[in-house]
Amino acid sequence: MSTLDLETARRIVAGARAHAREAGLKPLTVVVLDGGGHVVAVEREDGSSNKRFEVGFGKAHGALSLGMGSRSLMARAEQQPFFIAAVTSAVGGALVPVPGGVLVRDAEGTLLGAVGITGDTSDNDEAAAVAGIEAAGLSAQVD
Amino acid sequence: MSTLDLETARRIVAGARAHAREAGLKPLTVVVLDGGGHVVAVEREDGSSNKRFEVGFGKAHGALSLGMGSRSLMARAEQQPFFIAAVTSAVGGALVPVPGGVLVRDAEGTLLGAVGITGDTSDNDEAAAVAGIEAAGLSAQVD
Amino acid sequence: MSTLDLETARRIVAGARAHAREAGLKPLTVVVLDGGGHVVAVEREDGSSNKRFEVGFGKAHGALSLGMGSRSLMARAEQQPFFIAAVTSAVGGALVPVPGGVLVRDAEGTLLGAVGITGDTSDNDEAAAVAGIEAAGLSAQVD
Amino acid sequence: MSTLDLETARRIVAGARAHAREAGLKPLTVVVLDGGGHVVAVEREDGSSNKRFEVGFGKAHGALSLGMGSRSLMARAEQQPFFIAAVTSAVGGALVPVPGGVLVRDAEGTLLGAVGITGDTSDNDEAAAVAGIEAAGLSAQVD
């Protein structure tokens, strides 16, 4: 498999939501993108606020834009906020530099896409993304 | 019920996709928005091209923007293309005026949200949206 | 091969330019995108005007956005100009609906990316794109 | 010579990539712009992430926008982040204020264009740009 098909994306969404409910997280929005940064599947849980899709998309899209998990984008934003602001502008506005945007790789390390989750703390969002990716039998890269 | 919850959105997506597969349609992208025009659920079938989320979103978002199915937006675009172009700009760019953006109402006629589908002909996209909405026990408004 | 690597992109550029020089075409700009719509290689020949990169990018990006060669985008624009205008807005502005944006597929039909060429007539631009793609041993989809 | 022709741009790209491979750098994206800030040549090496063209373009475009290497843009961003943010907006969004955007001058000091490189550390990106410019027999201005 060298792309992220819909069935896999649905498994990631289901796995992330199962983790969230078991861990008692707040309502989440889960966004799954293919390697090109395009939407494959989204679910916004009841109570997750209006623009949570855009936030989750920005985490995953930012991760794919620079080829690193959004946790690394946060580290860079803390060191050089002007760099992350500039890249956000350069890529068209969709880059949210806090944890919760996680790259998806297969067993050979091939990049398949990314997951962006938002709704609870950034750390909890990231943990849900990792849980979803692993539930689909794939590897998560958080930084 | 006065809003479109995730479980209902998932039923709409499943119903639309079941219709599409039964009718032999091309791969579709199905976007479900709540009454505020915000994403609740999306699925892009394998083979549906890169920007189909944006197209489906534009159909549903345009429908909600003016409170009519996107079939009526097309009729207006044929009469007054400058009006539709102006509204598209005014609403931020997401308004695609061809059939396939369908309003969702409950039994009392309350507006709950909209569905946007793209991937086959506009007429077939609209038929899949109607099928999905009815599979969820709700009413579809195409114009 | 399920992606369009740089070496392949360079072969496409070289093939398209060789065709153009042999056929006596005007100076061309050749843009090669991967399947996600992201730049892999570009060459703008001397005398090709300022914004030719943007035009070539728009042809290739538009083709990938809707999954069809830009010749089909032109046909649709002639039938429903408001639809193409709306999709252009929905995808962020980069969609140029005239021939010269050609999809690249491998022997199995897998979509690898797209080529966008501009500088001569649209028909000649398209012919150069096809020549470049075939010079790299791949298949061209113009509509 | 008072402009940056394609053959020169190709030599810069080849020189920068040769340096990068010899120095063991990560996969780079190399963008060469003419004096007007328009794309002449681009190559994105395999493994360089989705939006690296946009980042490299932003470094080179920013350098040309204010007539200084992007290393000086970084210094200014550290002193007056609001100024760089404002200029970024004023020039349309493409200005990335970290090293790796280098002005290209001929022997008489005439400005010919700029190179933007991204993929490794900013310092390594800049070193590759300088190597490419010098491999083409031209002068590099990093600040």
Coordinates of C-alpha atoms in Angstrom, one line a residue:
Chain A
M1 CA 0.0 0.0 0.0
S2 CA 1.5 3.3 -1.0
T3 CA -1.5 5.6 -0.4
L4 CA -4.0 6.1 2.3
D5 CA -7.3 4.7 1.1
L6 CA -10.7 5.4 2.5
E7 CA -11.1 2.1 4.4
T8 CA -7.8 2.7 6.2
A9 CA -8.8 6.3 7.0
R10 CA -12.1 5.1 8.4
R11 CA -10.1 2.6 10.6
I12 CA -7.9 5.5 11.9
V13 CA -11.0 7.6 12.7
A14 CA -12.7 4.7 14.5
G15 CA -9.5 3.9 16.5
A16 CA -8.9 7.5 17.5
R17 CA -12.5 7.9 18.6
A18 CA -12.5 4.6 20.5
H19 CA -9.4 5.8 22.4
A20 CA -11.0 9.2 23.1
R21 CA -14.1 7.7 24.6
E22 CA -12.2 5.2 26.7
A23 CA -9.9 7.9 28.0
G24 CA -12.8 10.2 28.7
L25 CA -11.5 13.0 26.4
K26 CA -13.6 15.9 25.3
P27 CA -15.4 15.7 21.9
L28 CA -12.9 15.5 19.1
T29 CA -12.7 16.3 15.5
V30 CA -10.6 13.8 13.5
V31 CA -9.2 14.7 10.0
V32 CA -7.4 12.2 7.8
L33 CA -5.4 13.5 4.8
D34 CA -3.6 11.6 2.0
G35 CA 0.0 12.1 1.3
G36 CA -0.8 15.1 -1.0
G37 CA -2.6 16.9 1.9
H38 CA -6.1 16.3 0.6
V39 CA -9.1 15.3 2.8
V40 CA -9.9 11.5 2.8
A41 CA -12.2 11.3 5.9
V42 CA -13.4 13.6 8.7
E43 CA -15.7 13.1 11.7
R44 CA -16.6 15.9 14.1
E45 CA -18.1 14.6 17.4
D46 CA -21.1 16.3 18.8
G47 CA -20.0 19.2 21.0
S48 CA -16.8 19.8 19.1
S49 CA -17.0 23.5 18.1
N50 CA -17.6 25.1 14.7
K51 CA -14.1 25.4 13.2
R52 CA -12.6 22.3 14.6
F53 CA -12.3 20.8 11.1
E54 CA -10.1 23.8 10.1
V55 CA -7.9 23.4 13.2
G56 CA -7.5 19.6 12.7
F57 CA -6.9 20.1 9.0
G58 CA -4.2 22.8 9.8
K59 CA -2.4 20.4 12.1
A60 CA -2.3 17.6 9.5
H61 CA -1.7 19.9 6.5
G62 CA 1.2 21.7 8.3
A63 CA 2.8 18.3 9.2
L64 CA 2.8 17.2 5.6
S65 CA 3.9 20.6 4.3
L66 CA 7.2 20.4 6.1
G67 CA 7.4 16.6 6.5
M68 CA 7.4 16.5 10.3
G69 CA 4.8 16.0 13.1
S70 CA 3.1 19.2 14.4
R71 CA 5.0 18.7 17.7
S72 CA 8.1 19.7 15.8
L73 CA 6.3 22.6 14.3
M74 CA 5.6 23.8 17.8
A75 CA 9.2 23.5 18.8
R76 CA 10.2 25.5 15.8
A77 CA 7.5 28.1 16.6
E78 CA 8.8 28.5 20.1
Q79 CA 12.4 29.1 18.7
Q80 CA 11.5 31.2 15.6
P81 CA 7.9 32.3 15.7
F82 CA 8.5 34.5 12.6
F83 CA 9.6 31.4 10.6
I84 CA 6.4 29.5 11.4
A85 CA 4.3 32.5 10.7
A86 CA 6.0 33.0 7.4
V87 CA 5.6 29.3 6.4
T88 CA 1.9 29.4 7.4
S89 CA 1.5 32.3 5.0
A90 CA 3.6 30.6 2.3
V91 CA 1.5 27.5 2.3
G92 CA -1.8 29.3 2.2
G93 CA -2.8 29.6 5.8
A94 CA -3.4 26.0 6.9
L95 CA -0.7 25.2 9.4
V96 CA -1.4 24.8 13.2
P97 CA 1.8 24.3 15.1
V98 CA 0.8 22.4 18.2
P99 CA 0.7 18.6 18.8
G100 CA -2.0 16.6 17.3
G101 CA -0.9 16.5 13.6
V102 CA 0.8 13.1 13.2
L103 CA 2.3 11.6 10.0
V104 CA 1.2 8.2 8.9
R105 CA 3.8 5.7 7.6
D106 CA 3.6 2.1 6.6
A107 CA 5.9 -0.7 7.8
E108 CA 8.5 0.3 5.2
G109 CA 8.5 3.9 6.4
T110 CA 6.7 5.2 3.3
L111 CA 4.7 8.3 4.0
L112 CA 1.0 7.7 3.4
G113 CA -0.7 10.8 4.8
A114 CA -1.4 12.5 8.1
V115 CA -4.0 12.7 10.9
G116 CA -5.0 15.9 12.6
I117 CA -7.0 15.9 15.8
T118 CA -8.3 18.7 18.0
G119 CA -10.8 19.2 20.9
D120 CA -8.9 18.2 24.0
T121 CA -5.4 19.2 25.1
S122 CA -2.8 19.1 22.4
D123 CA -1.1 16.2 24.1
N124 CA -4.4 14.2 24.4
D125 CA -5.2 15.1 20.8
E126 CA -1.9 13.6 19.7
A127 CA -2.3 10.5 21.8
A128 CA -5.7 9.9 20.1
A129 CA -4.1 10.3 16.7
V130 CA -1.4 7.8 17.5
A131 CA -4.0 5.3 18.9
G132 CA -6.0 5.6 15.7
I133 CA -3.0 5.1 13.4
E134 CA -1.8 2.1 15.4
A135 CA -5.3 0.7 15.4
A136 CA -5.1 0.6 11.6
G137 CA -1.8 -1.3 11.8
L138 CA 0.3 1.7 10.7
S139 CA 3.2 3.8 12.2
A140 CA 2.8 7.2 13.8
Q141 CA 5.4 10.0 13.6
V142 CA 4.7 12.7 16.1
D143 CA 7.8 14.9 15.5
Chain B
M1 CA -33.8 17.4 16.8
S2 CA -32.7 20.8 15.6
T3 CA -29.2 20.1 14.6
L4 CA -27.3 17.5 12.5
D5 CA -25.4 15.2 14.8
L6 CA -22.5 13.0 13.8
E7 CA -24.5 9.8 13.9
T8 CA -27.0 11.2 11.5
A9 CA -24.2 12.5 9.3
R10 CA -22.7 9.1 9.2
R11 CA -26.0 7.6 8.2
I12 CA -26.3 10.1 5.4
V13 CA -22.8 9.3 4.1
A14 CA -23.4 5.6 4.3
G15 CA -26.8 5.9 2.5
A16 CA -25.3 8.1 -0.3
R17 CA -22.4 5.7 -0.8
A18 CA -24.7 2.7 -0.9
H19 CA -26.8 4.4 -3.5
A20 CA -23.7 5.2 -5.5
R21 CA -22.4 1.7 -5.5
E22 CA -25.8 0.2 -6.4
A23 CA -26.2 2.7 -9.2
G24 CA -22.7 2.2 -10.5
L25 CA -21.6 5.8 -10.1
K26 CA -18.0 7.0 -10.3
P27 CA -16.1 7.4 -7.0
L28 CA -17.8 10.1 -4.9
T29 CA -16.8 12.5 -2.2
V30 CA -19.6 13.1 0.3
V31 CA -19.5 16.2 2.6
V32 CA -22.0 16.8 5.4
L33 CA -22.3 20.2 7.0
D34 CA -24.3 21.3 10.0
G35 CA -26.8 24.3 9.9
G36 CA -23.9 26.7 10.5
G37 CA -22.1 25.5 7.4
H38 CA -19.4 23.6 9.4
V39 CA -18.0 20.2 8.5
V40 CA -19.5 17.2 10.4
A41 CA -18.4 14.3 8.3
V42 CA -16.6 13.6 5.0
E43 CA -15.7 10.5 3.1
R44 CA -13.7 10.6 -0.2
E45 CA -13.9 7.3 -2.1
D46 CA -10.8 5.9 -3.6
G47 CA -10.2 7.3 -7.1
S48 CA -12.1 10.6 -6.3
S49 CA -9.7 13.3 -7.3
N50 CA -7.6 15.6 -5.1
K51 CA -9.9 18.6 -4.6
R52 CA -13.3 16.8 -4.5
F53 CA -13.7 17.8 -0.8
E54 CA -13.4 21.4 -1.8
V55 CA -16.0 21.0 -4.6
G56 CA -18.5 19.1 -2.4
F57 CA -18.0 21.6 0.4
G58 CA -18.6 24.4 -2.0
K59 CA -21.9 22.9 -3.1
A60 CA -23.2 22.4 0.4
H61 CA -21.8 25.6 1.8
G62 CA -23.3 27.6 -1.1
A63 CA -26.6 26.0 -0.6
L64 CA -26.6 27.0 3.1
S65 CA -25.3 30.4 2.3
L66 CA -28.4 31.4 0.3
G67 CA -30.9 28.9 1.8
M68 CA -31.6 26.9 -1.4
G69 CA -30.3 23.8 -3.0
S70 CA -27.4 24.2 -5.4
R71 CA -29.7 23.4 -8.3
S72 CA -31.3 26.8 -7.7
L73 CA -27.9 28.4 -7.5
M74 CA -27.2 27.0 -11.0
A75 CA -30.5 28.5 -12.3
R76 CA -29.5 31.8 -10.9
A77 CA -26.0 31.5 -12.4
E78 CA -27.5 30.9 -15.8
Q79 CA -29.6 34.0 -15.5
Q80 CA -27.2 36.3 -13.6
P81 CA -23.7 34.9 -13.6
F82 CA -22.4 38.1 -12.1
F83 CA -24.6 37.7 -9.1
I84 CA -23.4 34.2 -8.3
A85 CA -19.8 35.3 -8.9
A86 CA -20.3 38.2 -6.5
V87 CA -21.9 36.1 -3.8
T88 CA -19.1 33.5 -4.2
S89 CA -16.6 36.2 -3.5
A90 CA -18.7 37.7 -0.6
V91 CA -18.9 34.3 1.2
G92 CA -15.2 33.6 0.9
G93 CA -15.0 31.5 -2.2
A94 CA -16.9 28.3 -1.3
L95 CA -20.0 28.2 -3.5
V96 CA -20.3 25.8 -6.4
P97 CA -23.5 26.4 -8.3
V98 CA -24.4 23.1 -9.8
P99 CA -26.7 20.3 -8.5
G100 CA -25.3 18.1 -5.7
G101 CA -25.7 20.5 -2.8
V102 CA -28.9 19.6 -1.0
L103 CA -30.4 21.0 2.1
V104 CA -31.4 18.6 5.0
R105 CA -34.6 19.2 6.9
D106 CA -36.4 17.3 9.5
A107 CA -40.1 16.3 9.5
E108 CA -41.2 19.7 10.7
G109 CA -39.2 21.4 8.0
T110 CA -36.5 22.7 10.3
L111 CA -33.2 23.2 8.5
L112 CA -30.5 20.9 10.0
G113 CA -27.7 21.2 7.5
A114 CA -26.6 20.3 3.9
V115 CA -25.0 17.6 1.9
G116 CA -22.6 18.2 -0.9
I117 CA -21.6 15.4 -3.3
T118 CA -19.3 15.4 -6.3
G119 CA -17.6 12.9 -8.6
D120 CA -20.2 11.8 -11.1
T121 CA -22.6 14.0 -13.2
S122 CA -24.2 16.8 -11.2
D123 CA -27.6 15.1 -11.5
N124 CA -26.2 11.8 -10.2
D125 CA -24.4 13.6 -7.4
E126 CA -27.7 15.1 -6.4
A127 CA -29.5 11.8 -6.6
A128 CA -26.9 10.3 -4.2
A129 CA -27.3 13.2 -1.8
V130 CA -31.1 12.7 -1.8
A131 CA -30.8 9.0 -1.3
G132 CA -28.4 9.5 1.7
I133 CA -30.7 12.1 3.3
E134 CA -33.7 9.9 3.0
A135 CA -31.8 6.8 4.2
A136 CA -31.4 8.8 7.5
G137 CA -35.1 9.5 7.7
L138 CA -34.9 13.1 6.8
S139 CA -36.1 15.4 4.0
A140 CA -34.0 16.6 1.0
Q141 CA -34.5 20.0 -0.6
V142 CA -32.7 20.2 -4.0
D143 CA -33.8 23.7 -5.1
Chain C
M1 CA 6.7 3.3 -9.4
S2 CA 3.7 4.9 -7.7
T3 CA 5.0 8.4 -7.5
L4 CA 6.6 10.9 -9.8
D5 CA 10.2 11.2 -8.8
L6 CA 12.6 14.0 -9.8
E7 CA 14.5 12.0 -12.3
T8 CA 11.3 11.2 -14.2
A9 CA 10.2 14.8 -14.0
R10 CA 13.5 15.9 -15.5
R11 CA 13.0 13.4 -18.3
I12 CA 9.5 14.8 -19.0
V13 CA 10.9 18.4 -19.0
A14 CA 13.7 17.5 -21.4
G15 CA 11.4 15.6 -23.7
A16 CA 8.9 18.4 -23.9
R17 CA 11.6 21.0 -24.6
A18 CA 13.2 18.8 -27.2
H19 CA 9.8 18.5 -28.9
A20 CA 9.3 22.2 -28.7
R21 CA 12.6 23.1 -30.3
E22 CA 12.2 20.5 -33.0
A23 CA 8.7 21.8 -33.8
G24 CA 9.8 25.4 -33.7
L25 CA 7.5 26.4 -30.9
K26 CA 7.7 29.6 -29.0
P27 CA 9.6 29.6 -25.6
L28 CA 7.8 27.4 -23.2
T29 CA 7.5 27.0 -19.5
V30 CA 7.2 23.4 -18.3
V31 CA 5.8 22.5 -14.9
V32 CA 5.7 19.0 -13.5
L33 CA 3.6 18.2 -10.4
D34 CA 3.4 15.0 -8.3
G35 CA 0.0 13.4 -7.7
G36 CA -0.7 15.6 -4.7
G37 CA -0.4 18.7 -6.9
H38 CA 3.0 19.8 -5.6
V39 CA 5.9 21.1 -7.7
V40 CA 8.6 18.6 -8.6
A41 CA 10.4 20.4 -11.5
V42 CA 10.1 23.6 -13.5
E43 CA 12.0 25.1 -16.4
R44 CA 11.0 28.4 -18.0
E45 CA 12.8 29.0 -21.3
D46 CA 14.3 32.4 -22.1
G47 CA 11.7 34.7 -23.5
S48 CA 8.8 32.9 -21.8
S49 CA 7.0 35.8 -20.0
N50 CA 6.9 36.6 -16.2
K51 CA 3.9 34.6 -15.0
R52 CA 4.2 31.6 -17.2
F53 CA 5.0 29.4 -14.2
E54 CA 1.7 30.4 -12.6
V55 CA -0.2 29.6 -15.9
G56 CA 1.5 26.2 -16.3
F57 CA 1.0 25.4 -12.6
G58 CA -2.7 26.3 -13.0
K59 CA -3.2 23.9 -15.9
A60 CA -1.6 21.0 -14.1
H61 CA -3.1 21.8 -10.7
G62 CA -6.5 22.2 -12.3
A63 CA -6.2 18.8 -14.0
L64 CA -5.3 17.0 -10.8
S65 CA -8.0 18.9 -8.8
L66 CA -10.8 17.4 -10.9
G67 CA -9.0 14.3 -12.2
M68 CA -9.1 15.2 -15.9
G69 CA -6.9 16.8 -18.5
S70 CA -7.3 20.6 -18.8
R71 CA -8.8 20.0 -22.3
S72 CA -11.9 18.7 -20.5
L73 CA -11.8 21.6 -18.1
M74 CA -12.1 23.9 -21.2
A75 CA -15.0 21.9 -22.6
R76 CA -16.8 22.3 -19.2
A77 CA -15.9 26.0 -19.1
E78 CA -17.5 26.5 -22.5
Q79 CA -20.7 24.7 -21.3
Q80 CA -20.9 26.1 -17.8
P81 CA -18.5 28.9 -17.3
F82 CA -19.9 29.6 -13.8
F83 CA -19.0 26.1 -12.7
I84 CA -15.4 26.4 -13.7
A85 CA -15.2 29.9 -12.1
A86 CA -16.6 28.5 -8.9
V87 CA -14.2 25.5 -8.8
T88 CA -11.3 27.8 -9.5
S89 CA -12.3 29.8 -6.4
A90 CA -12.9 26.6 -4.3
V91 CA -9.5 25.2 -5.1
G92 CA -7.7 28.5 -4.2
G93 CA -7.3 30.1 -7.6
A94 CA -4.9 27.7 -9.5
L95 CA -7.0 26.3 -12.3
V96 CA -6.4 27.3 -15.9
P97 CA -9.0 25.6 -18.2
V98 CA -7.3 25.4 -21.6
P99 CA -5.3 22.5 -23.1
G100 CA -1.8 22.0 -21.9
G101 CA -2.5 20.4 -18.5
V102 CA -2.0 16.7 -19.0
L103 CA -2.3 13.9 -16.5
V104 CA 0.6 11.4 -16.2
R105 CA -0.1 7.7 -15.7
D106 CA 2.1 4.6 -15.5
A107 CA 1.6 1.4 -17.5
E108 CA -1.0 0.2 -15.0
G109 CA -3.0 3.4 -15.2
T110 CA -1.9 4.7 -11.8
L111 CA -2.0 8.5 -11.6
L112 CA 1.5 9.8 -10.9
G113 CA 1.1 13.5 -11.4
A114 CA 0.5 16.1 -14.1
V115 CA 2.4 18.3 -16.6
G116 CA 1.4 21.9 -17.3
I117 CA 2.9 23.7 -20.3
T118 CA 2.3 27.2 -21.6
G119 CA 3.9 29.6 -24.1
D120 CA 2.7 28.6 -27.5
T121 CA -0.9 27.9 -28.6
S122 CA -2.8 25.7 -26.2
D123 CA -2.8 22.8 -28.7
N124 CA 0.9 23.1 -29.2
D125 CA 1.5 23.3 -25.4
E126 CA -0.5 20.1 -25.0
A127 CA 1.4 18.3 -27.8
A128 CA 4.7 19.2 -26.0
A129 CA 3.4 17.9 -22.7
V130 CA 2.4 14.6 -24.4
A131 CA 5.8 14.3 -26.1
G132 CA 7.5 14.9 -22.8
I133 CA 5.4 12.3 -20.9
E134 CA 6.0 9.7 -23.6
A135 CA 9.7 10.4 -23.8
A136 CA 9.7 9.3 -20.1
G137 CA 8.0 6.1 -21.0
L138 CA 4.7 7.1 -19.4
S139 CA 1.1 7.6 -20.6
A140 CA -0.5 11.0 -21.2
Q141 CA -4.2 11.8 -20.5
V142 CA -5.3 15.0 -22.2
D143 CA -9.0 14.9 -21.3
Chain D
M1 CA 24.5 39.6 -18.9
S2 CA 21.8 41.5 -17.0
T3 CA 19.3 38.7 -16.5
L4 CA 19.3 35.1 -15.2
D5 CA 18.7 32.8 -18.2
L6 CA 17.6 29.2 -18.0
E7 CA 21.0 27.7 -18.7
T8 CA 22.5 29.7 -15.8
A9 CA 19.6 28.7 -13.6
R10 CA 20.2 25.0 -14.4
R11 CA 23.9 25.3 -13.6
I12 CA 23.0 26.9 -10.2
V13 CA 20.5 24.0 -9.5
A14 CA 23.1 21.4 -10.5
G15 CA 25.8 23.0 -8.4
A16 CA 23.6 23.3 -5.3
R17 CA 22.5 19.7 -5.6
A18 CA 26.1 18.5 -6.1
H19 CA 27.2 20.3 -3.0
A20 CA 24.2 18.9 -1.0
R21 CA 25.0 15.3 -2.0
E22 CA 28.7 15.7 -1.3
A23 CA 27.9 17.2 2.1
G24 CA 25.4 14.6 2.9
L25 CA 22.5 17.0 3.3
K26 CA 18.8 16.0 3.5
P27 CA 16.8 16.1 0.3
L28 CA 16.6 19.7 -0.9
T29 CA 14.3 21.8 -3.0
V30 CA 16.1 24.4 -5.1
V31 CA 14.2 27.4 -6.6
V32 CA 15.8 29.9 -8.9
L33 CA 14.1 33.3 -9.6
D34 CA 15.0 36.0 -12.1
G35 CA 15.4 39.6 -11.1
G36 CA 11.7 40.2 -11.3
G37 CA 11.0 37.5 -8.7
H38 CA 9.6 35.0 -11.3
V39 CA 10.4 31.3 -11.4
V40 CA 13.1 30.2 -13.8
A41 CA 13.9 26.7 -12.6
V42 CA 12.9 24.4 -9.7
E43 CA 14.0 20.9 -8.7
R44 CA 12.5 19.2 -5.6
E45 CA 14.6 16.1 -4.6
D46 CA 12.8 12.9 -3.7
G47 CA 11.9 12.9 0.0
S48 CA 11.6 16.7 0.1
S49 CA 8.2 17.4 1.6
N50 CA 5.0 18.7 -0.1
K51 CA 5.3 22.5 0.3
R52 CA 9.1 22.9 0.0
F53 CA 8.7 24.7 -3.3
E54 CA 6.6 27.3 -1.5
V55 CA 9.2 27.7 1.3
G56 CA 12.1 28.0 -1.1
F57 CA 10.2 30.4 -3.2
G58 CA 9.4 32.5 -0.1
K59 CA 13.1 32.7 0.8
A60 CA 14.1 33.9 -2.7
H61 CA 11.1 36.1 -3.2
G62 CA 11.5 37.7 0.1
A63 CA 15.2 38.4 -0.6
L64 CA 14.3 40.1 -3.9
S65 CA 11.4 41.9 -2.3
L66 CA 13.6 43.9 0.0
G67 CA 17.0 43.6 -1.9
M68 CA 18.8 41.6 0.8
G69 CA 19.6 38.0 1.5
S70 CA 17.1 36.2 3.7
R71 CA 19.7 36.1 6.5
S72 CA 19.2 39.8 6.9
L73 CA 15.4 39.3 6.9
M74 CA 15.9 36.9 9.8
A75 CA 17.9 39.6 11.7
R76 CA 15.2 42.1 11.1
A77 CA 12.5 39.6 12.1
E78 CA 14.3 39.0 15.4
Q79 CA 14.4 42.8 16.1
Q80 CA 11.0 43.8 14.7
P81 CA 8.8 40.8 14.0
F82 CA 5.8 43.1 13.3
F83 CA 7.8 44.7 10.4
I84 CA 8.5 41.4 8.7
A85 CA 5.0 40.2 9.3
A86 CA 3.6 43.4 7.7
V87 CA 6.0 43.2 4.7
T88 CA 5.1 39.5 4.2
S89 CA 1.4 40.5 4.0
A90 CA 2.2 43.5 1.8
V91 CA 4.1 41.4 -0.7
G92 CA 1.3 38.8 -1.0
G93 CA 2.5 36.2 1.5
A94 CA 5.7 34.9 0.0
L95 CA 8.5 35.9 2.3
V96 CA 10.3 33.4 4.5
P97 CA 12.8 35.1 6.8
V98 CA 15.5 32.5 7.5
P99 CA 18.8 31.8 5.7
G100 CA 18.7 30.1 2.4
G101 CA 17.4 32.9 0.2
V102 CA 20.5 34.3 -1.5
L103 CA 20.8 37.1 -4.1
V104 CA 22.7 36.4 -7.4
R105 CA 25.0 39.1 -8.8
D106 CA 27.3 39.1 -11.8
A107 CA 31.0 40.3 -11.7
E108 CA 29.9 43.9 -11.9
G109 CA 27.5 43.5 -9.0
T110 CA 24.4 43.7 -11.2
L111 CA 21.5 41.9 -9.6
L112 CA 20.4 38.9 -11.7
G113 CA 18.0 37.1 -9.4
A114 CA 17.9 34.9 -6.3
V115 CA 18.1 31.3 -5.2
G116 CA 15.9 29.8 -2.4
I117 CA 16.8 26.5 -0.9
T118 CA 15.0 24.5 1.9
G119 CA 15.2 21.0 3.3
D120 CA 18.1 20.9 5.7
T121 CA 19.1 23.4 8.4
S122 CA 18.8 27.0 7.3
D123 CA 22.6 27.4 7.4
N124 CA 23.1 24.3 5.3
D125 CA 20.4 25.5 2.9
E126 CA 22.3 28.8 2.5
A127 CA 25.6 27.0 2.0
A128 CA 24.1 25.0 -0.8
A129 CA 22.7 28.1 -2.5
V130 CA 26.1 29.8 -2.3
A131 CA 27.8 26.7 -3.8
G132 CA 25.3 26.6 -6.6
I133 CA 25.7 30.3 -7.5
E134 CA 29.5 30.1 -7.4
A135 CA 29.4 26.9 -9.5
A136 CA 27.8 29.0 -12.2
G137 CA 30.6 31.6 -12.0
L138 CA 28.4 34.2 -10.2
S139 CA 28.5 36.0 -6.9
A140 CA 26.3 35.2 -3.9
Q141 CA 24.9 37.8 -1.4
V142 CA 23.6 36.1 1.7
D143 CA 22.7 39.2 3.8

